[in-house]
C-alpha positions as a printed Julia matrix, in Angstrom:
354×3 Matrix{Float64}:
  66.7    -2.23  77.11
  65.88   -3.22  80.76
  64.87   -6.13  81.81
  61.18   -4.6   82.83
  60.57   -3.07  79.04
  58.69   -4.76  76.82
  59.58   -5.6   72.74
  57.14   -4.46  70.61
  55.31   -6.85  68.48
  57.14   -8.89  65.64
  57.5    -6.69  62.52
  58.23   -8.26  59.05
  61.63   -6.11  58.77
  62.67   -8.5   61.72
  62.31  -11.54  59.43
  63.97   -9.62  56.88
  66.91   -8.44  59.62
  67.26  -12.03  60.6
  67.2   -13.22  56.7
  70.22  -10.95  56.2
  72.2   -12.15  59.55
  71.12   -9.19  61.4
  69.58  -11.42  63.92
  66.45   -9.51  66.73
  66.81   -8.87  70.2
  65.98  -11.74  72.13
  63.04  -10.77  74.66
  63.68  -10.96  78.08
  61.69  -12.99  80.85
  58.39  -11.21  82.04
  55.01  -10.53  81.37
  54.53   -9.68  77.78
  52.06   -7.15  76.22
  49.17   -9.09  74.45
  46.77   -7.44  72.49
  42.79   -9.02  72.88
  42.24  -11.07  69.58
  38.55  -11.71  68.11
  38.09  -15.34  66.9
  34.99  -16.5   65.24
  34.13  -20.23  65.58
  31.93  -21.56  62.64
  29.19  -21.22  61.19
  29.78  -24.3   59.95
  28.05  -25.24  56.08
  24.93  -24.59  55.84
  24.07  -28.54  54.96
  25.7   -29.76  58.49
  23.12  -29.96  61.31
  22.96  -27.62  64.23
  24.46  -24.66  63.08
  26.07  -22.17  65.03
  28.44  -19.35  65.33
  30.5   -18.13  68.57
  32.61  -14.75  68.57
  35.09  -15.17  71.21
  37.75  -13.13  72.41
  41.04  -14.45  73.98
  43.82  -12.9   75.49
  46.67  -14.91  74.37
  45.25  -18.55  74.77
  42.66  -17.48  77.36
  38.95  -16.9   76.34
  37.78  -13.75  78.31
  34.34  -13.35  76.44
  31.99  -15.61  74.14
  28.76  -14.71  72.69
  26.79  -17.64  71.0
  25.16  -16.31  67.53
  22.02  -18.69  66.81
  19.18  -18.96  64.5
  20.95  -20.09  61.24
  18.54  -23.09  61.03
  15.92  -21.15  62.15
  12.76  -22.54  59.71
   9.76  -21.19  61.77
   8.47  -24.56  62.79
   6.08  -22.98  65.39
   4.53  -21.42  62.77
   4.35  -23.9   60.2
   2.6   -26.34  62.37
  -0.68  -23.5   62.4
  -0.89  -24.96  58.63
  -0.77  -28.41  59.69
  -2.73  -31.24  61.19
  -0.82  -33.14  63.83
   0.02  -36.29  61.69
   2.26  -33.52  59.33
   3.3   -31.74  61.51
   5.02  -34.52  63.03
   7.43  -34.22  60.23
   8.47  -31.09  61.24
   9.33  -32.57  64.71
  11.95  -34.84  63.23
  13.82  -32.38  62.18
  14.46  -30.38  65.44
  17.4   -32.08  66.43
  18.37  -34.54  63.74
  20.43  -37.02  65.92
  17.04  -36.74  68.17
  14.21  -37.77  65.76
  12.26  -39.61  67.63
  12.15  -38.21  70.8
  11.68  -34.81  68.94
   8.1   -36.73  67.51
   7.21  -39.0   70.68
   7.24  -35.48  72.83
   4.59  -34.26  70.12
   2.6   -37.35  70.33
   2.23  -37.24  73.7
   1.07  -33.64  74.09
  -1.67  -34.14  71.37
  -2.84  -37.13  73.1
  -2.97  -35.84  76.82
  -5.13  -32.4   74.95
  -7.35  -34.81  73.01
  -7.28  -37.04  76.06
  -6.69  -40.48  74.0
  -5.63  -43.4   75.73
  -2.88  -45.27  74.19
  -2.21  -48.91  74.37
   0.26  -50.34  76.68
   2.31  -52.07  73.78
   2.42  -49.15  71.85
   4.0   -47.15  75.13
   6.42  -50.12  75.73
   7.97  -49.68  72.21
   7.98  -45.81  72.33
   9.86  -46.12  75.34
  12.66  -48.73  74.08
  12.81  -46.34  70.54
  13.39  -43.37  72.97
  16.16  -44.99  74.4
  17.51  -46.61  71.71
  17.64  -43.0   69.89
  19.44  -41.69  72.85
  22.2   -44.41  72.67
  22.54  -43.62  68.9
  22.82  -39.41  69.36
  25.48  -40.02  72.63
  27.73  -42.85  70.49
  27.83  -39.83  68.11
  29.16  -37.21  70.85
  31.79  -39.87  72.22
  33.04  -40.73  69.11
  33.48  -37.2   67.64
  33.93  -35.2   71.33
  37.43  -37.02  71.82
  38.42  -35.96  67.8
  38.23  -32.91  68.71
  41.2   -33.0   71.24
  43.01  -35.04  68.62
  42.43  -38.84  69.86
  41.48  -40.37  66.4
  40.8   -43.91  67.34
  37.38  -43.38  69.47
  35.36  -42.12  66.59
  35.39  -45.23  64.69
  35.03  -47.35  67.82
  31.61  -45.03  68.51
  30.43  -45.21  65.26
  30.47  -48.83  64.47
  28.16  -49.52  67.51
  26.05  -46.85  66.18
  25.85  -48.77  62.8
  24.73  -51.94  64.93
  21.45  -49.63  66.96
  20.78  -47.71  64.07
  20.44  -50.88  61.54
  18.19  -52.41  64.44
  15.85  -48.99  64.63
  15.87  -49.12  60.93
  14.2   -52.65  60.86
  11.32  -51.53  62.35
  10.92  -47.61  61.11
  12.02  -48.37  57.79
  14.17  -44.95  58.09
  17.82  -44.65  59.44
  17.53  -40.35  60.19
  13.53  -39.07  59.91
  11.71  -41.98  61.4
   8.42  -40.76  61.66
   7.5   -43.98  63.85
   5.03  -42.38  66.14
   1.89  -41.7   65.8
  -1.31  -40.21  67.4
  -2.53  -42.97  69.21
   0.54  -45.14  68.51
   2.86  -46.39  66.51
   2.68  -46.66  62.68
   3.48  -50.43  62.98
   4.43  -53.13  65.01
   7.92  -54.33  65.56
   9.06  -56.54  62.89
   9.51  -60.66  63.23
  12.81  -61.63  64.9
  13.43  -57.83  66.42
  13.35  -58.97  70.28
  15.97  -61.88  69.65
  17.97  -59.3   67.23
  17.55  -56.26  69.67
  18.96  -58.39  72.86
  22.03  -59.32  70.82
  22.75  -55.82  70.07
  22.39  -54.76  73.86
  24.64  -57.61  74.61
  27.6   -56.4   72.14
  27.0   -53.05  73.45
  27.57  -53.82  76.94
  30.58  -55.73  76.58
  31.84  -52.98  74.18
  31.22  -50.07  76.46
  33.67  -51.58  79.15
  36.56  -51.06  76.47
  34.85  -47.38  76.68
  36.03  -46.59  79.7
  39.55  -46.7   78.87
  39.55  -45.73  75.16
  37.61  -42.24  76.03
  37.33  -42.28  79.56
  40.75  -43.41  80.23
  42.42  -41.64  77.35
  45.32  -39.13  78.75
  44.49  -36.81  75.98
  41.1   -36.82  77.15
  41.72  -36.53  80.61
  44.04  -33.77  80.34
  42.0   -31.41  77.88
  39.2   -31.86  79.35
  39.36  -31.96  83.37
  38.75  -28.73  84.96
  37.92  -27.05  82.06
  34.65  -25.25  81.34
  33.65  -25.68  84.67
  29.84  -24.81  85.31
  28.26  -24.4   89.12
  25.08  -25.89  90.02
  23.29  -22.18  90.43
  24.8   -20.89  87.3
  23.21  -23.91  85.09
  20.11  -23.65  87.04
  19.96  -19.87  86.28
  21.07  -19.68  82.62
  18.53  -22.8   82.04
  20.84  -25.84  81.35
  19.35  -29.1   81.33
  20.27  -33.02  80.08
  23.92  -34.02  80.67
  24.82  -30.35  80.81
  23.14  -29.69  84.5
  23.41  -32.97  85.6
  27.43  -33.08  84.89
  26.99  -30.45  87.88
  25.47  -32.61  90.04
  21.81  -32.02  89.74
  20.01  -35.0   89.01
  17.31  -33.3   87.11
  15.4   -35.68  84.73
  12.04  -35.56  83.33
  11.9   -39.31  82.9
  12.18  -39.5   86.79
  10.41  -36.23  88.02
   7.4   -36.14  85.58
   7.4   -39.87  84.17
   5.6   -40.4   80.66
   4.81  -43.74  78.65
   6.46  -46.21  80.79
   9.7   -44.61  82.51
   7.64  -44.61  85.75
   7.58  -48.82  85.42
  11.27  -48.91  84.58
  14.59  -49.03  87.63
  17.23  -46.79  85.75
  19.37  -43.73  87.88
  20.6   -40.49  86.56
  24.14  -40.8   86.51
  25.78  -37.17  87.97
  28.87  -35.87  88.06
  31.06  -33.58  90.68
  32.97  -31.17  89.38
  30.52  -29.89  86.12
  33.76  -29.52  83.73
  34.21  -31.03  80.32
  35.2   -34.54  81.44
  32.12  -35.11  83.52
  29.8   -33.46  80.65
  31.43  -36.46  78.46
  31.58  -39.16  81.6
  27.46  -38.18  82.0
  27.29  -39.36  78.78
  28.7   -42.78  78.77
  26.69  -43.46  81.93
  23.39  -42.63  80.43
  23.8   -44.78  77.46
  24.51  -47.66  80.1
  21.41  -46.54  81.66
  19.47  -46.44  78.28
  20.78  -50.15  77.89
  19.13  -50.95  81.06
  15.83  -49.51  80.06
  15.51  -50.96  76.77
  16.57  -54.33  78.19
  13.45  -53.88  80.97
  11.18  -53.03  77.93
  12.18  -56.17  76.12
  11.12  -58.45  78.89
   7.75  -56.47  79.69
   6.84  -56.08  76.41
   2.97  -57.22  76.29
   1.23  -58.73  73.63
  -2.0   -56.23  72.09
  -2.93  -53.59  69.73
   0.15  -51.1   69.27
  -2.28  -48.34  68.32
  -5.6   -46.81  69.02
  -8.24  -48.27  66.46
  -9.48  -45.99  63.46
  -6.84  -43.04  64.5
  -3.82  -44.04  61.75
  -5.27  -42.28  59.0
  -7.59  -39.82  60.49
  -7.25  -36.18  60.82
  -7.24  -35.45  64.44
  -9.67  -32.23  65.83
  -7.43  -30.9   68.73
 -10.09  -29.95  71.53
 -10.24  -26.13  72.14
  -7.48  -26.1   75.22
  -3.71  -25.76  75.9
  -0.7   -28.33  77.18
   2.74  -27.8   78.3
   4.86  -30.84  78.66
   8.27  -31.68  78.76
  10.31  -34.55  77.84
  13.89  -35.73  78.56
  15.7   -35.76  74.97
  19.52  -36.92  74.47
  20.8   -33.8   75.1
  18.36  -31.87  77.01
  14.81  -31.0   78.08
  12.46  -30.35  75.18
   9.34  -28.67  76.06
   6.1   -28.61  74.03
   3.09  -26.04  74.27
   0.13  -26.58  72.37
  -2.8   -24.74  71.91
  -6.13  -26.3   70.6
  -8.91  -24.38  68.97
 -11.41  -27.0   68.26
  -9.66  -27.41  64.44
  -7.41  -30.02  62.73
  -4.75  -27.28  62.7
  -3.67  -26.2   66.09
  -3.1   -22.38  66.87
């Protein structure tokens, strides 16, 4: 055998020859013959949230082609909420992104009030605001905790998700739900924030703050971290722009794209915060936009606690009334945790929209 020939693959009757003593040849240096291997990633159980498939196919350790397979959640919401007034169907909102709920409903809110032009009181924006932000801090602690498990660091997940505990007990005060909050309303809010919430909320921005700074060098500063995740998955500008990329995605790029700041709605156009971007659009920056934005989402809330006015927190005599959405359409779009959400709704003049 030359050195330029190349072994064929490993048969078993090699183990076997090497069993007996026989020993194999060894192979020499070079470039070895791979053959392309298809891989399927997921689905994951049907009862986990956000399921999806990906058929990838590597050459040796490299992936040369991926193809996302969706829909395996797929419910038919769209068509679901023809059958529904806009009080159900914000249940159905919740449950678009379940670490998301209720951004997923505030978007809704918002689109059926612009159509039916109601005005909604300035407390009740100031709290939909803080909960926006609040919900955004919960679904990020999620991806920081569980992102870094992943490349087998252990410790930040439990870090992550006992500051979650800490937001999601203080949300829970005043929804009365720790997933499906169905807070919002039409006009609103379903109720006003409980006794003692301000003092209780301002202590848990204050533990959060101090406990982010260890952040930055459990995740941020962890080797394994750094070294899995730093030019890898690397995404231009143009390319995200073209394939439609949006929330920490495109702005890991370095596009500071942000509904909250282009197209403000409820109170983010009363409110100092930046949208924190990154430079080289790889896996580390996705996770780095991250952090930053739930420092950002501190700031906010902590502006909304101080501004907070005193006043109705929802329109009068809308709570338990169907709404008629006025013949018409609406498209608006709303910065959610991980991305852009857009809604388009349709009004015919009925309870149901079309």
């Amino acid at each position: 055998m030359s050195d330029t020939d190349v072994r064929p693959a490993f048969q078993s009757s090699d183990l076997m020859n090497m069993v007996r003593g026989g020993g194999v040849d060894i192979v020499p240096a070079g470039e070895f013959a791979t053959e392309e291997m298809i891989l399927n990633i997921g689905p994951q159980h049907p009862s986990t949230h956000g399921v999806l498939r990906i058929v990838v196919e590597l050459d040796g350790e490299v992936i040369t082609r991926a193809e996302p397979v969706i829909g395996y959640m797929h419910r038919g919401a769209e068509k679901l909420a023809e059958f529904r007034d806009a009080r159900q169907t914000l249940v159905l909102m919740n449950r678009h992104d379940w670490l998301s709920a209720f951004n997923n409903e505030l978007g809704w809110t918002i689109a059926v009030e612009r159509l039916a032009e109601i005005e909604v009181p300035d407390r009740a924006q100031w709290i939909r605001t803080m909960f926006a932000e609040l919900n955004r801090i919960m679904n990020h602690l999620v991806f920081m905790g569980s992102y870094p498990l992943e490349l087998g660091a252990m410790t930040p997940i439990f870090y992550s998700f006992r500051e979650r505990e800490m937001v999601q007990d203080l949300v829970e005060s005043a929804t009365g739900a720790r997933m499906h909050h169905s807070f919002a309303r039409v006009g609103g809010l379903k109720d006003d924030l409980p006794r003692g919430f301000l003092k209780r909320a301002g202590e848990v921005l204050a533990a959060l703050r101090r406990l982010l700074k260890e952040y930055d060098q459990l995740i941020m500063g962890n080797e394994i971290v750094f070294k899995r995740c730093r030019d890898v998955g690397p995404i231009h500008p143009n390319i995200a722009i073209a394939y439609g990329c949006s929330g920490p995605t495109l702005q890991s790029t370095g596009v500071a794209m942000d509904p909250r700041k282009d197209t403000p709605y409820e109170k983010y156009g009363e409110v100092e915060f930046e949208v924190p971007v990154g430079e080289h659009g790889d896996s580390y920056d996705r996770l780095w936009v991250l952090v930053q934005r739930v420092r950002q989402s501190c700031d906010i809330v902590e502006q909304c606690l101080d501004r907070l006015p005193p006043g109705p927190y929802r329109t009068s005599g809308l709570l338990n009334k169907a709404i008629k959405i006025p013949e018409g359409e609406i498209y608006i779009r709303t910065e959610n945790p991980l991305g852009v959400q857009g809604y388009y709704v349709v009004g015919n003049g009925k309870k149901e929209p079309y």
